[in-house]
PDB file of C-alpha atoms in Angstrom:
ATOM      1  CA  MET A  75     -44.242  -7.080 -27.021  1.00 70.00           C
ATOM      2  CA  ASP A  76     -43.628  -7.042 -23.526  1.00 87.00           C
ATOM      3  CA  LEU A  77     -41.834  -3.592 -20.694  1.00 88.00           C
ATOM      4  CA  LEU A  78     -39.096  -5.468 -20.115  1.00 88.00           C
ATOM      5  CA  SER A  79     -38.271  -7.319 -23.710  1.00 90.00           C
ATOM      6  CA  GLN A  80     -38.885  -3.525 -25.160  1.00 91.00           C
ATOM      7  CA  LEU A  81     -36.701  -2.075 -22.540  1.00 91.00           C
ATOM      8  CA  ARG A  82     -34.386  -4.773 -23.791  1.00 91.00           C
ATOM      9  CA  GLY A  83     -34.453  -3.469 -27.132  1.00 93.00           C
ATOM     10  CA  GLN A  84     -33.824  -0.056 -26.471  1.00 94.00           C
ATOM     11  CA  ILE A  85     -30.411  -0.532 -24.524  1.00 94.00           C
ATOM     12  CA  ALA A  86     -29.639  -2.559 -27.561  1.00 94.00           C
ATOM     13  CA  ASP A  87     -30.441   0.182 -29.632  1.00 96.00           C
ATOM     14  CA  PHE A  88     -28.899   3.186 -27.699  1.00 96.00           C
ATOM     15  CA  SER A  89     -25.955   0.707 -27.130  1.00 96.00           C
ATOM     16  CA  ALA A  90     -25.043   0.160 -31.166  1.00 96.00           C
ATOM     17  CA  PHE A  91     -26.228   4.172 -31.810  1.00 97.00           C
ATOM     18  CA  LEU A  92     -23.062   4.721 -28.591  1.00 97.00           C
ATOM     19  CA  HIS A  93     -20.664   2.845 -30.536  1.00 97.00           C
ATOM     20  CA  ARG A  94     -21.984   3.533 -34.194  1.00 97.00           C
ATOM     21  CA  GLU A  95     -21.375   7.344 -33.679  1.00 97.00           C
ATOM     22  CA  GLY A  96     -18.086   6.766 -31.617  1.00 97.00           C
ATOM     23  CA  PHE A  97     -19.135   7.833 -28.875  1.00 97.00           C
ATOM     24  CA  VAL A  98     -17.810   4.936 -26.831  1.00 97.00           C
ATOM     25  CA  ASP A  99     -15.594   1.840 -28.817  1.00 96.00           C
ATOM     26  CA  ASP A 100     -15.382  -1.625 -27.347  1.00 94.00           C
ATOM     27  CA  GLN A 101     -13.215  -0.762 -24.195  1.00 94.00           C
ATOM     28  CA  PHE A 102     -16.390   0.359 -22.290  1.00 96.00           C
ATOM     29  CA  THR A 103     -17.725  -3.013 -23.950  1.00 95.00           C
ATOM     30  CA  GLN A 104     -14.525  -4.099 -21.086  1.00 93.00           C
ATOM     31  CA  LEU A 105     -16.290  -2.534 -18.528  1.00 94.00           C
ATOM     32  CA  GLN A 106     -19.635  -3.037 -18.431  1.00 94.00           C
ATOM     33  CA  LYS A 107     -18.132  -6.545 -18.555  1.00 92.00           C
ATOM     34  CA  LEU A 108     -16.123  -6.195 -15.037  1.00 92.00           C
ATOM     35  CA  ARG A 109     -19.632  -5.503 -13.424  1.00 91.00           C
ATOM     36  CA  ASP A 110     -20.807  -7.878 -11.438  1.00 87.00           C
ATOM     37  CA  GLU A 111     -22.936  -8.981  -8.766  1.00 83.00           C
ATOM     38  CA  SER A 112     -20.297  -8.322  -6.336  1.00 85.00           C
ATOM     39  CA  SER A 113     -20.597  -4.725  -7.557  1.00 88.00           C
ATOM     40  CA  PRO A 114     -23.748  -4.712 -10.162  1.00 88.00           C
ATOM     41  CA  GLY A 115     -22.628  -0.010 -10.222  1.00 92.00           C
ATOM     42  CA  PHE A 116     -18.766  -0.587 -11.130  1.00 95.00           C
ATOM     43  CA  VAL A 117     -19.410   1.531 -14.067  1.00 96.00           C
ATOM     44  CA  VAL A 118     -21.984   4.071 -13.366  1.00 96.00           C
ATOM     45  CA  GLU A 119     -19.170   4.737  -9.927  1.00 96.00           C
ATOM     46  CA  VAL A 120     -16.188   4.499 -12.443  1.00 97.00           C
ATOM     47  CA  VAL A 121     -17.798   6.925 -14.989  1.00 97.00           C
ATOM     48  CA  SER A 122     -18.790   9.433 -12.388  1.00 97.00           C
ATOM     49  CA  LEU A 123     -15.358   9.397 -10.999  1.00 97.00           C
ATOM     50  CA  PHE A 124     -14.449   9.969 -14.430  1.00 97.00           C
ATOM     51  CA  PHE A 125     -16.277  12.907 -15.285  1.00 97.00           C
ATOM     52  CA  GLU A 126     -16.089  14.099 -11.531  1.00 97.00           C
ATOM     53  CA  ASP A 127     -11.603  13.810 -12.402  1.00 95.00           C
ATOM     54  CA  CYS A 128     -11.985  15.484 -16.346  1.00 96.00           C
ATOM     55  CA  GLU A 129     -14.357  18.702 -14.877  1.00 96.00           C
ATOM     56  CA  LYS A 130     -10.932  19.757 -12.721  1.00 96.00           C
ATOM     57  CA  LEU A 131      -8.953  19.012 -15.471  1.00 96.00           C
ATOM     58  CA  VAL A 132     -10.632  21.058 -18.438  1.00 96.00           C
ATOM     59  CA  ASN A 133     -11.542  23.846 -15.095  1.00 96.00           C
ATOM     60  CA  ASN A 134      -6.923  23.806 -14.631  1.00 96.00           C
ATOM     61  CA  MET A 135      -6.422  23.625 -18.013  1.00 97.00           C
ATOM     62  CA  ALA A 136      -8.772  26.873 -18.774  1.00 97.00           C
ATOM     63  CA  LYS A 137      -7.312  28.561 -15.861  1.00 97.00           C
ATOM     64  CA  ALA A 138      -3.731  27.636 -17.212  1.00 96.00           C
ATOM     65  CA  LEU A 139      -4.837  28.605 -20.878  1.00 97.00           C
ATOM     66  CA  GLU A 140      -7.039  32.282 -19.898  1.00 96.00           C
ATOM     67  CA  GLN A 141      -2.762  32.886 -18.127  1.00 96.00           C
ATOM     68  CA  GLN A 142      -0.446  35.994 -20.019  1.00 95.00           C
ATOM     69  CA  ILE A 143       1.770  33.931 -20.251  1.00 96.00           C
ATOM     70  CA  VAL A 144       0.908  30.053 -20.951  1.00 96.00           C
ATOM     71  CA  ASP A 145       2.180  26.927 -19.537  1.00 97.00           C
ATOM     72  CA  PHE A 146       2.011  24.539 -22.199  1.00 97.00           C
ATOM     73  CA  LYS A 147       3.547  21.915 -20.078  1.00 95.00           C
ATOM     74  CA  GLN A 148       1.141  21.865 -17.507  1.00 95.00           C
ATOM     75  CA  VAL A 149      -1.618  21.818 -19.878  1.00 97.00           C
ATOM     76  CA  ASP A 150       0.069  18.795 -21.176  1.00 95.00           C
ATOM     77  CA  SER A 151       0.246  16.744 -17.988  1.00 93.00           C
ATOM     78  CA  HIS A 152      -3.840  17.517 -18.118  1.00 95.00           C
ATOM     79  CA  VAL A 153      -3.947  16.710 -21.138  1.00 96.00           C
ATOM     80  CA  HIS A 154      -1.964  13.711 -20.881  1.00 92.00           C
ATOM     81  CA  GLN A 155      -4.156  12.372 -17.756  1.00 92.00           C
ATOM     82  CA  LEU A 156      -7.306  12.912 -19.368  1.00 95.00           C
ATOM     83  CA  LYS A 157      -6.431  10.851 -22.498  1.00 93.00           C
ATOM     84  CA  GLY A 158      -5.248   7.618 -20.235  1.00 91.00           C
ATOM     85  CA  SER A 159      -8.182   8.398 -18.688  1.00 93.00           C
ATOM     86  CA  SER A 160     -10.104   8.660 -20.892  1.00 95.00           C
ATOM     87  CA  SER A 161      -8.994   5.602 -22.966  1.00 93.00           C
ATOM     88  CA  SER A 162      -9.655   3.334 -20.177  1.00 93.00           C
ATOM     89  CA  ILE A 163     -13.234   3.941 -20.011  1.00 96.00           C
ATOM     90  CA  GLY A 164     -13.466   3.594 -23.744  1.00 96.00           C
ATOM     91  CA  ALA A 165     -14.728   7.304 -24.368  1.00 97.00           C
ATOM     92  CA  ALA A 166     -13.580   7.479 -27.871  1.00 97.00           C
ATOM     93  CA  ARG A 167     -14.580  11.137 -28.972  1.00 98.00           C
ATOM     94  CA  ILE A 168     -13.538  13.014 -25.742  1.00 98.00           C
ATOM     95  CA  HIS A 169      -9.767  10.611 -26.192  1.00 96.00           C
ATOM     96  CA  ASN A 170      -9.160  11.381 -29.923  1.00 97.00           C
ATOM     97  CA  VAL A 171      -9.774  14.325 -28.990  1.00 98.00           C
ATOM     98  CA  CYS A 172      -7.682  14.782 -26.865  1.00 97.00           C
ATOM     99  CA  ILE A 173      -4.509  13.438 -29.520  1.00 96.00           C
ATOM    100  CA  ALA A 174      -5.509  16.586 -31.150  1.00 97.00           C
ATOM    101  CA  PHE A 175      -5.246  18.677 -27.689  1.00 98.00           C
ATOM    102  CA  LYS A 176      -1.888  17.175 -27.172  1.00 96.00           C
ATOM    103  CA  THR A 177      -0.225  18.211 -31.107  1.00 96.00           C
ATOM    104  CA  CYS A 178      -1.493  22.004 -29.744  1.00 97.00           C
ATOM    105  CA  CYS A 179       0.561  22.024 -26.691  1.00 97.00           C
ATOM    106  CA  GLU A 180       3.916  21.013 -27.834  1.00 95.00           C
ATOM    107  CA  ASP A 181       3.206  23.095 -31.304  1.00 97.00           C
ATOM    108  CA  GLN A 182       2.336  25.841 -28.103  1.00 97.00           C
ATOM    109  CA  ASN A 183      -0.695  27.018 -30.104  1.00 97.00           C
ATOM    110  CA  ARG A 184      -2.575  28.560 -28.036  1.00 97.00           C
ATOM    111  CA  ASN A 185      -5.828  29.507 -30.048  1.00 96.00           C
ATOM    112  CA  GLY A 186      -6.357  25.605 -31.379  1.00 97.00           C
ATOM    113  CA  CYS A 187      -5.364  24.590 -27.410  1.00 98.00           C
ATOM    114  CA  VAL A 188      -8.413  27.177 -26.728  1.00 97.00           C
ATOM    115  CA  ARG A 189     -10.672  25.472 -29.475  1.00 98.00           C
ATOM    116  CA  CYS A 190      -9.829  22.427 -28.143  1.00 98.00           C
ATOM    117  CA  LEU A 191     -10.735  22.700 -24.619  1.00 98.00           C
ATOM    118  CA  GLN A 192     -13.690  23.516 -25.848  1.00 97.00           C
ATOM    119  CA  GLN A 193     -14.258  20.928 -27.864  1.00 98.00           C
ATOM    120  CA  VAL A 194     -13.661  18.707 -24.279  1.00 98.00           C
ATOM    121  CA  ASN A 195     -15.866  20.121 -23.062  1.00 97.00           C
ATOM    122  CA  HIS A 196     -18.391  19.760 -25.541  1.00 97.00           C
ATOM    123  CA  GLU A 197     -17.806  15.997 -26.461  1.00 97.00           C
ATOM    124  CA  CYS A 198     -17.976  15.654 -21.681  1.00 97.00           C
ATOM    125  CA  ILE A 199     -21.292  16.931 -22.215  1.00 97.00           C
ATOM    126  CA  GLN A 200     -22.296  14.861 -24.849  1.00 97.00           C
ATOM    127  CA  LEU A 201     -21.257  11.502 -23.564  1.00 98.00           C
ATOM    128  CA  LYS A 202     -22.206  12.127 -19.988  1.00 97.00           C
ATOM    129  CA  ASN A 203     -26.272  13.042 -21.094  1.00 97.00           C
ATOM    130  CA  ASN A 204     -25.640   9.858 -23.788  1.00 98.00           C
ATOM    131  CA  LEU A 205     -24.434   7.276 -20.853  1.00 97.00           C
ATOM    132  CA  GLN A 206     -26.821   8.997 -19.128  1.00 97.00           C
ATOM    133  CA  THR A 207     -29.820   7.737 -20.454  1.00 97.00           C
ATOM    134  CA  LEU A 208     -28.357   4.825 -21.114  1.00 96.00           C
ATOM    135  CA  PHE A 209     -28.146   4.213 -17.366  1.00 95.00           C
ATOM    136  CA  ASN A 210     -31.580   5.197 -16.845  1.00 96.00           C
ATOM    137  CA  LEU A 211     -32.475   2.456 -18.818  1.00 94.00           C
ATOM    138  CA  GLU A 212     -30.568  -0.488 -16.554  1.00 93.00           C
ATOM    139  CA  GLN A 213     -32.785   0.939 -14.107  1.00 93.00           C
ATOM    140  CA  GLN A 214     -35.621   0.618 -15.855  1.00 93.00           C
ATOM    141  CA  ILE A 215     -35.225  -3.083 -16.127  1.00 92.00           C
ATOM    142  CA  ILE A 216     -33.990  -3.629 -12.277  1.00 90.00           C
ATOM    143  CA  ALA A 217     -37.657  -1.943 -11.933  1.00 91.00           C
ATOM    144  CA  ALA A 218     -39.196  -4.169 -14.419  1.00 89.00           C
ATOM    145  CA  GLY A 219     -37.550  -7.402 -12.569  1.00 87.00           C
ATOM    146  CA  GLY A 220     -34.903  -7.561 -14.819  1.00 85.00           C
ATOM    147  CA  SER A 221     -31.631  -7.820 -15.165  1.00 82.00           C
ATOM    148  CA  ILE A 222     -29.287  -5.456 -17.140  1.00 79.00           C
ATOM    149  CA  PRO A 223     -27.608  -7.746 -20.147  1.00 69.00           C
ATOM    150  CA  ALA A 224     -24.721  -9.073 -19.592  1.00 68.00           C
ATOM    151  CA  LYS A 225     -21.842  -8.029 -21.834  1.00 67.00           C
ATOM    152  CA  GLN A 226     -20.309 -10.963 -24.403  1.00 59.00           C
TER     153      GLN A 226
ATOM    154  CA  MET B1078       0.652 -16.578 -13.657  1.00 41.00           C
ATOM    155  CA  ALA B1079       4.106 -17.703 -12.014  1.00 40.00           C
ATOM    156  CA  THR B1080       5.041 -16.237  -8.552  1.00 39.00           C
ATOM    157  CA  SER B1081       8.052 -13.651  -7.818  1.00 42.00           C
ATOM    158  CA  ASN B1082      10.485 -14.919  -5.110  1.00 41.00           C
ATOM    159  CA  GLY B1083       8.930 -11.841  -3.865  1.00 44.00           C
ATOM    160  CA  SER B1084       4.617 -13.032  -3.195  1.00 47.00           C
ATOM    161  CA  SER B1085       4.071 -13.626   0.933  1.00 49.00           C
ATOM    162  CA  THR B1086       3.505 -17.330   1.927  1.00 52.00           C
ATOM    163  CA  GLY B1087      -0.158 -17.837   0.687  1.00 58.00           C
ATOM    164  CA  THR B1088      -1.255 -18.787  -2.482  1.00 73.00           C
ATOM    165  CA  LYS B1089      -2.869 -15.736  -3.741  1.00 85.00           C
ATOM    166  CA  ILE B1090      -1.226 -13.975  -6.300  1.00 94.00           C
ATOM    167  CA  THR B1091      -0.943  -9.184  -4.964  1.00 96.00           C
ATOM    168  CA  ALA B1092      -0.956  -6.935  -7.175  1.00 97.00           C
ATOM    169  CA  LEU B1093       0.385  -3.488  -6.294  1.00 98.00           C
ATOM    170  CA  VAL B1094      -1.985  -0.671  -9.149  1.00 97.00           C
ATOM    171  CA  VAL B1095       0.921   2.479  -9.163  1.00 97.00           C
ATOM    172  CA  ASP B1096      -1.087   5.275 -10.481  1.00 95.00           C
ATOM    173  CA  ASP B1097      -2.110   8.941  -9.731  1.00 94.00           C
ATOM    174  CA  ASP B1098      -5.572   8.215 -12.116  1.00 93.00           C
ATOM    175  CA  ARG B1099      -8.048   7.025  -9.619  1.00 93.00           C
ATOM    176  CA  VAL B1100     -10.618   5.795 -12.863  1.00 95.00           C
ATOM    177  CA  ILE B1101      -7.668   3.783 -13.900  1.00 93.00           C
ATOM    178  CA  ASN B1102      -6.710   2.194 -10.490  1.00 95.00           C
ATOM    179  CA  ALA B1103     -10.292   1.534 -10.455  1.00 95.00           C
ATOM    180  CA  ILE B1104     -10.343  -0.306 -13.806  1.00 94.00           C
ATOM    181  CA  HIS B1105      -6.938  -2.406 -13.204  1.00 93.00           C
ATOM    182  CA  CYS B1106      -7.769  -3.798  -9.514  1.00 94.00           C
ATOM    183  CA  LYS B1107     -11.254  -4.459 -10.792  1.00 94.00           C
ATOM    184  CA  ARG B1108      -9.604  -5.790 -13.188  1.00 92.00           C
ATOM    185  CA  LEU B1109      -7.066  -7.896 -11.328  1.00 93.00           C
ATOM    186  CA  ASN B1110      -9.814  -8.670  -8.182  1.00 92.00           C
ATOM    187  CA  LYS B1111     -11.646 -10.668 -11.095  1.00 90.00           C
ATOM    188  CA  LEU B1112      -8.682 -12.378 -11.570  1.00 91.00           C
ATOM    189  CA  GLY B1113      -8.456 -13.428  -7.894  1.00 92.00           C
ATOM    190  CA  ILE B1114      -6.045 -11.365  -7.507  1.00 94.00           C
ATOM    191  CA  GLU B1115      -5.685  -9.586  -4.278  1.00 94.00           C
ATOM    192  CA  ASN B1116      -4.572  -5.395  -4.215  1.00 93.00           C
ATOM    193  CA  HIS B1117      -3.474  -2.707  -3.258  1.00 96.00           C
ATOM    194  CA  VAL B1118      -2.752   0.797  -4.973  1.00 97.00           C
ATOM    195  CA  ALA B1119      -0.577   3.921  -4.190  1.00 97.00           C
ATOM    196  CA  ALA B1120      -1.598   7.269  -5.824  1.00 96.00           C
ATOM    197  CA  ASN B1121       2.451   7.526  -7.344  1.00 97.00           C
ATOM    198  CA  GLY B1122       5.935   6.126  -7.272  1.00 97.00           C
ATOM    199  CA  LYS B1123       6.736   7.781  -3.710  1.00 98.00           C
ATOM    200  CA  GLU B1124       4.478   6.089  -1.561  1.00 98.00           C
ATOM    201  CA  ALA B1125       4.934   2.669  -3.999  1.00 98.00           C
ATOM    202  CA  VAL B1126       8.419   2.877  -2.641  1.00 98.00           C
ATOM    203  CA  ASP B1127       7.166   4.123   0.520  1.00 98.00           C
ATOM    204  CA  LEU B1128       5.025   0.467   0.641  1.00 97.00           C
ATOM    205  CA  HIS B1129       8.192  -1.144  -0.147  1.00 97.00           C
ATOM    206  CA  CYS B1130       9.842  -0.409   2.540  1.00 96.00           C
ATOM    207  CA  SER B1131       7.423  -0.296   4.854  1.00 96.00           C
ATOM    208  CA  GLY B1132       7.606  -4.110   4.313  1.00 95.00           C
ATOM    209  CA  LYS B1133       5.421  -4.939   1.570  1.00 95.00           C
ATOM    210  CA  LYS B1134       5.568  -7.678  -0.935  1.00 95.00           C
ATOM    211  CA  PHE B1135       3.944  -7.698  -4.226  1.00 97.00           C
ATOM    212  CA  ASP B1136       4.292 -10.423  -7.351  1.00 97.00           C
ATOM    213  CA  LEU B1137       3.193  -7.769  -9.963  1.00 97.00           C
ATOM    214  CA  ILE B1138       3.130  -3.978  -9.894  1.00 97.00           C
ATOM    215  CA  LEU B1139       1.401  -2.500 -12.612  1.00 97.00           C
ATOM    216  CA  MET B1140       3.390   1.080 -13.104  1.00 97.00           C
ATOM    217  CA  ASP B1141       2.229   4.195 -14.743  1.00 95.00           C
ATOM    218  CA  ARG B1142       4.825   6.122 -16.356  1.00 94.00           C
ATOM    219  CA  ASP B1143       3.750   9.424 -15.708  1.00 92.00           C
ATOM    220  CA  MET B1144       2.593  10.673 -11.376  1.00 93.00           C
ATOM    221  CA  PRO B1145       3.029  13.833  -9.269  1.00 91.00           C
ATOM    222  CA  ILE B1146       6.170  13.405  -6.961  1.00 96.00           C
ATOM    223  CA  MET B1147       7.496  10.713  -8.397  1.00 97.00           C
ATOM    224  CA  ASN B1148       6.981   8.803 -12.026  1.00 96.00           C
ATOM    225  CA  GLY B1149       7.623   5.404 -13.082  1.00 96.00           C
ATOM    226  CA  ILE B1150      10.413   5.369 -14.376  1.00 97.00           C
ATOM    227  CA  GLU B1151      12.384   6.533 -10.784  1.00 97.00           C
ATOM    228  CA  ALA B1152      10.116   4.581  -9.107  1.00 98.00           C
ATOM    229  CA  THR B1153      10.584   1.524 -10.568  1.00 98.00           C
ATOM    230  CA  ARG B1154      15.005   2.572 -10.787  1.00 98.00           C
ATOM    231  CA  GLU B1155      14.568   3.043  -7.127  1.00 97.00           C
ATOM    232  CA  LEU B1156      12.264  -0.332  -6.107  1.00 98.00           C
ATOM    233  CA  ARG B1157      15.169  -2.158  -7.920  1.00 98.00           C
ATOM    234  CA  ALA B1158      18.063  -0.393  -6.448  1.00 97.00           C
ATOM    235  CA  MET B1159      16.110  -1.556  -3.050  1.00 96.00           C
ATOM    236  CA  GLY B1160      16.410  -4.989  -4.269  1.00 96.00           C
ATOM    237  CA  VAL B1161      12.668  -5.481  -4.827  1.00 97.00           C
ATOM    238  CA  ARG B1162      12.245  -8.634  -7.673  1.00 95.00           C
ATOM    239  CA  SER B1163       9.045  -7.798  -8.709  1.00 97.00           C
ATOM    240  CA  ILE B1164       7.257  -8.309 -11.974  1.00 97.00           C
ATOM    241  CA  ILE B1165       6.894  -4.348 -12.815  1.00 98.00           C
ATOM    242  CA  VAL B1166       5.317  -3.720 -16.158  1.00 96.00           C
ATOM    243  CA  GLY B1167       4.709  -0.118 -17.175  1.00 96.00           C
ATOM    244  CA  VAL B1168       1.635   0.913 -18.510  1.00 92.00           C
ATOM    245  CA  SER B1169       1.159   4.144 -20.429  1.00 87.00           C
ATOM    246  CA  THR B1170      -0.552   5.345 -22.913  1.00 80.00           C
ATOM    247  CA  ARG B1171       2.859   6.490 -24.716  1.00 74.00           C
ATOM    248  CA  SER B1172       3.947   4.973 -27.870  1.00 75.00           C
ATOM    249  CA  ILE B1173       7.366   7.000 -28.965  1.00 82.00           C
ATOM    250  CA  LYS B1174       9.655   3.604 -29.000  1.00 89.00           C
ATOM    251  CA  GLN B1175      12.729   6.620 -26.997  1.00 91.00           C
ATOM    252  CA  GLU B1176       9.846   6.833 -23.932  1.00 90.00           C
ATOM    253  CA  ILE B1177       8.704   3.288 -23.680  1.00 92.00           C
ATOM    254  CA  GLN B1178      12.740   2.517 -23.854  1.00 94.00           C
ATOM    255  CA  GLU B1179      14.077   4.576 -21.034  1.00 94.00           C
ATOM    256  CA  PHE B1180      11.204   2.915 -18.852  1.00 95.00           C
ATOM    257  CA  MET B1181      11.605  -0.438 -20.537  1.00 95.00           C
ATOM    258  CA  ASP B1182      15.381   0.593 -19.078  1.00 96.00           C
ATOM    259  CA  SER B1183      14.846   2.388 -15.392  1.00 96.00           C
ATOM    260  CA  GLY B1184      14.091  -2.103 -15.496  1.00 97.00           C
ATOM    261  CA  LEU B1185      10.593  -3.261 -16.365  1.00 97.00           C
ATOM    262  CA  ASP B1186      10.014  -6.500 -17.283  1.00 97.00           C
ATOM    263  CA  ASP B1187       7.463  -5.558 -20.120  1.00 96.00           C
ATOM    264  CA  TYR B1188       5.688  -2.089 -21.075  1.00 94.00           C
ATOM    265  CA  GLN B1189       2.197  -2.666 -22.622  1.00 90.00           C
ATOM    266  CA  GLU B1190       0.564   0.291 -23.802  1.00 85.00           C
ATOM    267  CA  LYS B1191      -3.266   2.170 -22.155  1.00 79.00           C
ATOM    268  CA  PRO B1192      -5.952   0.851 -22.212  1.00 75.00           C
ATOM    269  CA  LEU B1193      -4.955  -2.647 -20.347  1.00 73.00           C
ATOM    270  CA  THR B1194      -7.686  -5.257 -21.184  1.00 70.00           C
ATOM    271  CA  SER B1195      -8.095  -8.579 -19.514  1.00 69.00           C
ATOM    272  CA  SER B1196      -5.985 -11.212 -22.144  1.00 68.00           C
ATOM    273  CA  LYS B1197      -2.922  -7.980 -21.153  1.00 66.00           C
TER     274      LYS B1197
END
């Protein structure tokens, strides 16, 4: 099997893994379909924006939860934003944690919020690492003279 | 997609994406681009209103609900009061009927739950 076929196989297997384990959902596939010749780096760019914003939101939520009197409305608005952007890129696990997180905000449950925040952080790190692996594989295909498999 | 009275004299459909989330703006703009729709971005309701006050017109406005400075409900009311007749589609992750109705009542033509897809 030549190198390109091997790499394409690895990408297909890894993508299947990401979907099977719930790291990403169909919305991520939709995002990949938006990539074209005029914007080959579109998915990488959007994902980078997402993780930059995710980091800021997590920091803001952490600061808010450290306060003696927690402003749960403020925390909720950060969670709401993360919920929206995570669903738009197909970051399914992060989105699901945000749903539970919103409930904790509504219940004004500080401990629950702190646990959710830890989970969000954990899922962000995992997804970031996984997507980096995927993007590295795609880069290897390009370096080997191939093109990234188009999403159907 | 039908052109509204607010369209420019050119044949290209124009759209305004109003959202404080830059990830969502990037995705919506890309989708619209692929459909051949010329698009602009506003980071909140006030920016959207200010754009219209400066004389800009759009065939379609994708309006997020929750934004700082001026939210989507306030912005939609303001735009309709200004006489803006563009198609305004509310876009949000909110799914509670009451909240959706409140947004619709501000003057939307349609409401779509995030995430948006090309078919929506």
